[in-house]
Coordinates of C-alpha atoms and ligand atoms in Angstrom, one line a residue:
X1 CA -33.2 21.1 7.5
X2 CA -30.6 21.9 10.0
X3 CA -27.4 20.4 8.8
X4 CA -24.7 22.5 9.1
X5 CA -20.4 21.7 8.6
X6 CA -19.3 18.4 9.4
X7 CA -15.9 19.1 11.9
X8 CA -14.5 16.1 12.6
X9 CA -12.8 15.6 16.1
X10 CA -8.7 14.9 16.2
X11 CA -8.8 11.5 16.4
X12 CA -4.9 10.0 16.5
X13 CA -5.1 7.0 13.9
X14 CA -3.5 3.8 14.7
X15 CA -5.1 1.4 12.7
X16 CA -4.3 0.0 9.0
X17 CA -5.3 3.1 7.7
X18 CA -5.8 6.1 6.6
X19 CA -2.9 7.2 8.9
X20 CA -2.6 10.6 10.2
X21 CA -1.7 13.0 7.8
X22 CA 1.0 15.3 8.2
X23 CA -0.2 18.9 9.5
X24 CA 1.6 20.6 6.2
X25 CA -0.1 17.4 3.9
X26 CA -3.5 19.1 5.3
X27 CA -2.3 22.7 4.8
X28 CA -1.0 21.8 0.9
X29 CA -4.5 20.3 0.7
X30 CA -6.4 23.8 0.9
X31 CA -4.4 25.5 -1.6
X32 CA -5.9 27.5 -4.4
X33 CA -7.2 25.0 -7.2
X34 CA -5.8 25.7 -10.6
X35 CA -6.6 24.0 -14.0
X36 CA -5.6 20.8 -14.6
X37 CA -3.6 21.6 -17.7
X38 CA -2.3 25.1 -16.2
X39 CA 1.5 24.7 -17.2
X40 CA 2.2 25.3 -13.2
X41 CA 0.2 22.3 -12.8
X42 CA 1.8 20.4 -15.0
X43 CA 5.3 21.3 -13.5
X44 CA 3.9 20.2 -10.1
X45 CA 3.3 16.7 -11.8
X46 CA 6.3 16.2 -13.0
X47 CA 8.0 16.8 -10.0
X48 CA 5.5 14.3 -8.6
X49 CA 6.3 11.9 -11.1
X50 CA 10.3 12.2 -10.0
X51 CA 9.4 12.2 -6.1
X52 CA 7.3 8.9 -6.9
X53 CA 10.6 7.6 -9.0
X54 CA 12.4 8.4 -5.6
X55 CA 10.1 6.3 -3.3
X56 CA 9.6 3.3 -5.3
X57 CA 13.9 3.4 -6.0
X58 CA 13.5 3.1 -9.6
X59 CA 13.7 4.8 -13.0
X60 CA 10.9 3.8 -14.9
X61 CA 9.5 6.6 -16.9
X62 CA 5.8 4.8 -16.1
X63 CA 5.8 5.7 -12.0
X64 CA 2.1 7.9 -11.7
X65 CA -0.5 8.5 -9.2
X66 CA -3.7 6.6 -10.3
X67 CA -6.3 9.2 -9.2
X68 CA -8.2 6.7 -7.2
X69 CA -7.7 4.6 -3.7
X70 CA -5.5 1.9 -3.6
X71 CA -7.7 -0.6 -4.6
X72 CA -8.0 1.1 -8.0
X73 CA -4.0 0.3 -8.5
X74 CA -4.7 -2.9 -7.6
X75 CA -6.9 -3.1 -10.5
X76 CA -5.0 -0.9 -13.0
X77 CA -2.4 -3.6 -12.3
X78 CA -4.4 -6.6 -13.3
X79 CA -6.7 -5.2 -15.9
X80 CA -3.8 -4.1 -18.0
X81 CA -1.7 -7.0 -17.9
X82 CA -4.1 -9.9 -17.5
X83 CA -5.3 -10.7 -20.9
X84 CA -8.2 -13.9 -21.6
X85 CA -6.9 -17.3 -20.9
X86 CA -3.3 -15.9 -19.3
X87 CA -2.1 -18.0 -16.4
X88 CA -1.6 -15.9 -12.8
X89 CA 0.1 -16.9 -10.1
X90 CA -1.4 -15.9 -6.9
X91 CA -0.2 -16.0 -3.4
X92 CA -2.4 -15.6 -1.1
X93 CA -1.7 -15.1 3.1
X94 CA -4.4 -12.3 4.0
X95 CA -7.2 -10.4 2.7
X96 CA -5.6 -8.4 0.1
X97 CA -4.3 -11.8 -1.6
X98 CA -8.0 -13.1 -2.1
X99 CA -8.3 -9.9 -3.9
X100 CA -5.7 -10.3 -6.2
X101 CA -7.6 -14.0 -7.0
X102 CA -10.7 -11.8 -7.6
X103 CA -9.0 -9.6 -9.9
X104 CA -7.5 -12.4 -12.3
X105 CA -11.2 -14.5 -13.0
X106 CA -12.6 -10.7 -13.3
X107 CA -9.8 -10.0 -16.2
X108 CA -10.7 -13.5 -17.4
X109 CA -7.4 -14.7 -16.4
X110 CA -6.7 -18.3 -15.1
X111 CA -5.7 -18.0 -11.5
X112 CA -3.3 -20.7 -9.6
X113 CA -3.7 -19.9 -5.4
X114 CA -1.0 -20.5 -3.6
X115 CA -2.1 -20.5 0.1
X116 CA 0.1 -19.4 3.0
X117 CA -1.3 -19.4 6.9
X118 CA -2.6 -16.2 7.7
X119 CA 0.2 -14.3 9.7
X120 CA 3.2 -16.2 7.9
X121 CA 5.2 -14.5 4.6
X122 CA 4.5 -16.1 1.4
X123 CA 6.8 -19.3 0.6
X124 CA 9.1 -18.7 -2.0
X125 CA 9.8 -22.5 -1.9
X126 CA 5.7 -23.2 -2.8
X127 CA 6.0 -20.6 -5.4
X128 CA 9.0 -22.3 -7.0
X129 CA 7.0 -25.7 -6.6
X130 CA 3.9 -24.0 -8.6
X131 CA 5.4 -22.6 -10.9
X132 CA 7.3 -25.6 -11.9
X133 CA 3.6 -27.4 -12.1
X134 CA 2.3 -24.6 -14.1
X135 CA 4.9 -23.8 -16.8
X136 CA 2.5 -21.9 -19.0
X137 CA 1.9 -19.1 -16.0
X138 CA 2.9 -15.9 -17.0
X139 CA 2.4 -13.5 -14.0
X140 CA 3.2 -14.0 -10.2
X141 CA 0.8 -11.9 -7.7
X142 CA 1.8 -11.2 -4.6
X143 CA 1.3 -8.8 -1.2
X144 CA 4.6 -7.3 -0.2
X145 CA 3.1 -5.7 3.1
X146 CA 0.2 -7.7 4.3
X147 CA -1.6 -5.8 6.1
X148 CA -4.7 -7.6 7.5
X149 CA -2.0 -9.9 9.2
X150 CA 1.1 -7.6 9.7
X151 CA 2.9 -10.4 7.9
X152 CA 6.0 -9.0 5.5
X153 CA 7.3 -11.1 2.5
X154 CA 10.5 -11.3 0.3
X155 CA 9.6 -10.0 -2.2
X156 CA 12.8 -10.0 -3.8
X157 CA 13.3 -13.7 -3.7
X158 CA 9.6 -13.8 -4.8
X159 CA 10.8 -12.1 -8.1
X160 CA 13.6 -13.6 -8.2
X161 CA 11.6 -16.9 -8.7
X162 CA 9.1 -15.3 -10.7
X163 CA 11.8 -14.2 -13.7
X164 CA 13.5 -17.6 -13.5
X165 CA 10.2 -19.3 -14.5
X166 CA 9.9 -16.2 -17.2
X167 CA 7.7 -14.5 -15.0
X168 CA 5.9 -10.5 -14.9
X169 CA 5.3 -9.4 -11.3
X170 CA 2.7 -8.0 -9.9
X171 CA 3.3 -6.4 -6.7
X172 CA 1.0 -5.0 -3.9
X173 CA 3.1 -2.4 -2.0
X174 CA 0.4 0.0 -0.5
X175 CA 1.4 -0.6 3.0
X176 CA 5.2 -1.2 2.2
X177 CA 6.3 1.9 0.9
X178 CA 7.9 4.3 3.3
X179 CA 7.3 2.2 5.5
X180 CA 10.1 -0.8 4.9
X181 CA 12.9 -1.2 2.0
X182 CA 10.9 -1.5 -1.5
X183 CA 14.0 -1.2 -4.0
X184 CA 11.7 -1.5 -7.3
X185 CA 14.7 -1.8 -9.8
X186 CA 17.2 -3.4 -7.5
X187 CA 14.2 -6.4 -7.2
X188 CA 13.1 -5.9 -11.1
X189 CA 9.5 -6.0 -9.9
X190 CA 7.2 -5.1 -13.2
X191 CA 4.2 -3.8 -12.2
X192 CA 3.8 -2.1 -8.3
X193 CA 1.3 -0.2 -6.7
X194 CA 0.6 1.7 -3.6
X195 CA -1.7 4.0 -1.8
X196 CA -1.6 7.4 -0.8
X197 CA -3.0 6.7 2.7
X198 CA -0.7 4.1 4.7
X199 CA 3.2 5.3 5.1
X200 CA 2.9 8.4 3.1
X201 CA 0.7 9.6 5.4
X202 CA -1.6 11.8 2.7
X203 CA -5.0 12.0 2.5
X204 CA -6.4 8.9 0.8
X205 CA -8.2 8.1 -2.6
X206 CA -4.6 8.0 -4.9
X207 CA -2.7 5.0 -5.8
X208 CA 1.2 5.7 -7.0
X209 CA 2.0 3.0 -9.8
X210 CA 4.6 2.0 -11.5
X211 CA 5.2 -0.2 -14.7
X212 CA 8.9 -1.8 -15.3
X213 CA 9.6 -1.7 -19.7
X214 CA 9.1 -5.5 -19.7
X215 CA 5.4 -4.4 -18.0
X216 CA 4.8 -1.7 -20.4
X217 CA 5.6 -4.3 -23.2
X218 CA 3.3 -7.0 -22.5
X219 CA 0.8 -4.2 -22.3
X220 CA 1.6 -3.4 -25.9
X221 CA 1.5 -6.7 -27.0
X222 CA -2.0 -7.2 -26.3
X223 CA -4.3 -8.6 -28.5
X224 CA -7.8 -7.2 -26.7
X225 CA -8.3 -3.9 -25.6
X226 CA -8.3 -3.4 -21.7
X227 CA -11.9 -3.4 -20.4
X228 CA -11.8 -0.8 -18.4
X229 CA -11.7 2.3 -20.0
X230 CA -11.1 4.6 -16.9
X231 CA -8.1 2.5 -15.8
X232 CA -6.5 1.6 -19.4
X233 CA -2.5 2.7 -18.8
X234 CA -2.2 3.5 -22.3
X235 CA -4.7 6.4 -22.5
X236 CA -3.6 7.4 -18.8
X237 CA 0.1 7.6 -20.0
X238 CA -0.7 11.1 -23.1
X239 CA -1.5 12.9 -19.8
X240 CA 1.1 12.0 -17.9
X241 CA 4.2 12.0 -20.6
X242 CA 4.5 15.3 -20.5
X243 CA 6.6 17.3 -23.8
X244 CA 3.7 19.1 -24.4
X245 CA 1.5 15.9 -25.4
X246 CA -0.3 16.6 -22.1
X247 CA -4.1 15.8 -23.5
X248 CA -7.7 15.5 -21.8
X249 CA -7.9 12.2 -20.2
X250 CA -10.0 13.0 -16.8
X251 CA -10.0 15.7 -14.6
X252 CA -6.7 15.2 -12.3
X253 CA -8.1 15.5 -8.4
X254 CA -5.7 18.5 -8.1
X255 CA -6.0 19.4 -4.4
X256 CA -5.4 15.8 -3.5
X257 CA -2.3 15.7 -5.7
X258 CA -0.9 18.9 -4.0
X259 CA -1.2 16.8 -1.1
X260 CA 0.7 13.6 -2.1
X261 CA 3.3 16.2 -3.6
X262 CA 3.7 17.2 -0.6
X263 CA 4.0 14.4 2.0
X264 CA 6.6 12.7 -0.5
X265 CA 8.3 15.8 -0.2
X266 CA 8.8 15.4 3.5
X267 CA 9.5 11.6 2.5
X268 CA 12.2 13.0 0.3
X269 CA 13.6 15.8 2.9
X270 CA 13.4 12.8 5.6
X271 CA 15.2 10.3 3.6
X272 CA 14.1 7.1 2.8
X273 CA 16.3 4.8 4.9
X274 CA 15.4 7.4 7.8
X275 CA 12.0 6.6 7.4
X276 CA 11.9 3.2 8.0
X277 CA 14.2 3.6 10.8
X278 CA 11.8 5.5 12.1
X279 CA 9.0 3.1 11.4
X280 CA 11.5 0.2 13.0
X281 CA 12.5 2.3 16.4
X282 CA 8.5 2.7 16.6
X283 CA 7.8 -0.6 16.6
X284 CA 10.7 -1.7 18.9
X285 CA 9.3 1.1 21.1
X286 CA 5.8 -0.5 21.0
X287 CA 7.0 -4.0 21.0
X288 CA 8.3 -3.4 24.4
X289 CA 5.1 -2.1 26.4
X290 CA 3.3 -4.9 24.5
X291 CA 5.4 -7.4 26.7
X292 CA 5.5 -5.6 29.4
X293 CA 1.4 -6.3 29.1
X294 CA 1.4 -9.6 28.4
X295 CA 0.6 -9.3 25.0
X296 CA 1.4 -12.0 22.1
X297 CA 2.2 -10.9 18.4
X298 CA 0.2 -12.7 15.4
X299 CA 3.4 -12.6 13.7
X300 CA 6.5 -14.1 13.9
X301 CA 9.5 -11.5 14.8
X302 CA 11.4 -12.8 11.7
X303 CA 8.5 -11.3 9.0
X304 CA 6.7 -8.4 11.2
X305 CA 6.0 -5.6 9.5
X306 CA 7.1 -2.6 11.6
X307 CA 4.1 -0.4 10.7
X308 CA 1.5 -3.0 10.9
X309 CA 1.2 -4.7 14.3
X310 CA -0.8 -7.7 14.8
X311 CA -1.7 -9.0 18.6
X312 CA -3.9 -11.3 19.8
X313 CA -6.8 -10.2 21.9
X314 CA -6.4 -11.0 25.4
X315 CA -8.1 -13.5 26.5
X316 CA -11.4 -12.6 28.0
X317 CA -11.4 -9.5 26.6
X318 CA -14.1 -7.9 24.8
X319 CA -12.9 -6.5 21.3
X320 CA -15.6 -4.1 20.3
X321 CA -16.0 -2.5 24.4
X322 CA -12.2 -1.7 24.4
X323 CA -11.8 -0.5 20.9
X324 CA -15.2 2.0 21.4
X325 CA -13.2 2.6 25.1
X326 CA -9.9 3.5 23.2
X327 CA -12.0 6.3 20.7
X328 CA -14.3 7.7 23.2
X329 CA -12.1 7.9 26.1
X330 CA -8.6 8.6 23.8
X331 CA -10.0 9.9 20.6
X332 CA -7.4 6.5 19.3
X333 CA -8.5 4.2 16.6
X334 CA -6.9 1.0 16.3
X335 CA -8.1 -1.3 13.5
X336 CA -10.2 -4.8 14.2
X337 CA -8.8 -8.3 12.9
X338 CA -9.8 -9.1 9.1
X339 CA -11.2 -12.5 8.0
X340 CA -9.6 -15.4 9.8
X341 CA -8.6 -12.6 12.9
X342 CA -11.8 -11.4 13.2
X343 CA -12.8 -11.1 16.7
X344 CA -8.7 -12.6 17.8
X345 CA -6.6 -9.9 16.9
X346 CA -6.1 -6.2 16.5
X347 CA -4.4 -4.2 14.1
X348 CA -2.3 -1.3 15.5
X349 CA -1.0 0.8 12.8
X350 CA 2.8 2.8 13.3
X351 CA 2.2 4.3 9.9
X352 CA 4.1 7.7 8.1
X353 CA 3.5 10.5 10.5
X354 CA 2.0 8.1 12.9
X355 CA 5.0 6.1 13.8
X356 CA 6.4 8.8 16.4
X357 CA 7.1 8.0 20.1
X358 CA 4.4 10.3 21.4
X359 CA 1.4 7.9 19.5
X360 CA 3.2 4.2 20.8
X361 CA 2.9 6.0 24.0
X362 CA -0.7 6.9 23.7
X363 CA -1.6 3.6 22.9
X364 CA 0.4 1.9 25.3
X365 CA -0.9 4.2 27.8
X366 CA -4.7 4.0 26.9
X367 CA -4.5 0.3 26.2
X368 CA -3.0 -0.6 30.1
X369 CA -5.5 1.4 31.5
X370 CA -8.2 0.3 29.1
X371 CA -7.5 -3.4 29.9
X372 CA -7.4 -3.4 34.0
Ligands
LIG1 C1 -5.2 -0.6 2.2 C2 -4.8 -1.7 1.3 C3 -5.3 -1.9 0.0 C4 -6.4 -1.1 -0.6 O1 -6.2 0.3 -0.6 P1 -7.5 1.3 -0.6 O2 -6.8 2.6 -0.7 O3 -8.2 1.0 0.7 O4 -8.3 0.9 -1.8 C5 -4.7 -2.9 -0.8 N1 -3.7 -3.6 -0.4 C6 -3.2 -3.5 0.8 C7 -2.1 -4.4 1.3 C8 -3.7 -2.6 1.7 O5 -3.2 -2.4 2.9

């Protein structure tokens, strides 16, 4: 056998993620491993814990990393508050929307779909209409950041709606945070996830969550245990409390967690606001050279989602020659369309350390000469 290290070449990442990770992410990465339960450790999480508080603007003592992708937030989310027979309200414009759907029936939940064009927001008026249908639902779903269509919704109104009809909220912000305004408290969203991967730029497998008190309650309220044993927020939460409760649940991914300390950090350092100014001139930077090209958005400019850039395909245009052309020739990845704009569209991702004028520049660059 002849297999030797895998090193990978420097590709610069531009699709819906993973994003490029920030050099000092990858250099916290490589740190000496200690113990999970060293007290030094457990220091480092609670700083983590506070950093995470900062991101998602809010104060809830439940705001963790979920040692698993985002997905696995996604899940946490559902599994914990969906009990048998509960009602969910699910809006669904994209991919990550039929997930949710999935999630519900798999918690045994009832699930009511509201369905939104792929590309457009979510309509806050067709969620007031359902959930006047529906008076018995007790949880609205939704995707703040859509990212298989680059289409951004209110969520604010959304939850707004949502605690009018006496409402939990289940949010999917793993492409929204750092990326665009996500004011957790200020909204009152319940129960919000993320991934590590997208605008933090970290490396990815971890999932920040966070649970509002009116979360945490129905959670405690429940009647039937939570299925899923790994993912159950109630055994999780003895390991992250802290005040020397800290117990054996599973072995933290340590390294990893160095990491996500650390590009929040820079998130912290860079300021919040500043980041998604940055993420905004970025696009408007992109946005630009995509006219100058000839090039139509998915979205309309109203919801686009700074980071996540949907355009249509030229026409004539192969999409598989020119995105192979764009890695072999550019070392550049830019992500494919997703479900209904598979084979239209492509993705280009202005993500965390990614959205810099030196990588829309790239891609313009590589995409112009890519095209003639
Ligand atoms: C990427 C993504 C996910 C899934 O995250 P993974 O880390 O790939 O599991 C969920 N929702 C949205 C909106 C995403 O962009």
């Amino acid at each position: 056998m002849t297999i030797t290290s895998f090193i990978p070449p420097h590709r610069t990442l531009m699709g819906p993620g993973p994003s490029d990770i920030y050099p000092q992410v990858l250099q916290a990465l490589s740190r000496p491993t200690v113990g999970h339960l060293d007290p030094l450790f457990i220091g480092m999480m609670d700083e983590l814990k506070q950093l995470l508080q900062y991101a998602f603007q809010t104060q809830n003592p439940f705001t963790i990393a979920v040692s698993a992708p985002g997905s696995a937030g996604m899940e946490a989310c559902f599994v914990n508050l969906v009990e048998p027979g509960d009602k969910v309200l699910v809006c669904r414009n994209g991919v990550f929307g039929e997930r949710m759907r999935e999630n519900v029936e798999r918690c045994g939940g009832i699930a009511v779909v509201v369905d939104n064009e792929w590309g457009a927001p979510v309509s806050p008026d067709l969620v007031e209409q359902a959930l006047q249908d529906n008076p018995d639902i007790n949880i609205v779903a939704f995707v703040h950041a859509e990212t298989s269509t680059g289409a951004l919704s209110d969520a604010k109104t959304l939850a707004e709606i949502a605690r009018k009809h006496d409402c939990l909220t289940i949010v999917d912000a793993v492409t929204s945070l750092g990326g665009v305004p996500l004011l957790v408290d200020e909204w009152q969203l319940d129960a919000v996830y993320s991934g590590s991967q997208k605008c933090l730029s970290c490396t990815p497998g971890l999932s920040p969550l966070t649970f509002s008190q009116k979360a945490i309650d129905k959670i405690q309220q429940r009647k039937t245990k939570v299925q899923s044993w790994f993912l159950d927020q109630s055994l999780v939460l003895g390991y992250w409390s802290g005040e020397g409760k800290r117990s054996y649940h599973h072995t933290a991914p340590v390294n990893s967690l160095y990491a996500l300390h650390e590009a929040l950090v820079l998130l912290h350092n860079e300021g919040l606001e500043n980041a998604w100014q940055r993420h905004r001139n970025a696009h408007e930077e992109l946005k630009a050279g995509l006219e100058k090209l000839g090039i139509q958005f998915v979205v309309e400019e109203a919801s686009r989602l700074p980071q996540l850039n949907a355009i249509y395909i030229p026409d004539g245009v192969d999409d598989a020659e020119v995105r192979n052309e764009l890695l072999q020739r550019y070392n550049l990845e830019i992500g494919a369309g997703l479900g209904a704009l598979a084979g239209k569209a492509w993705r280009i991702g202005l993500m965390g350390y990614g959205a810099r004028s030196e990588n829309v520049a790239l891609c313009l660059k590589a995409l112009e000469t890519t095209l003639k």
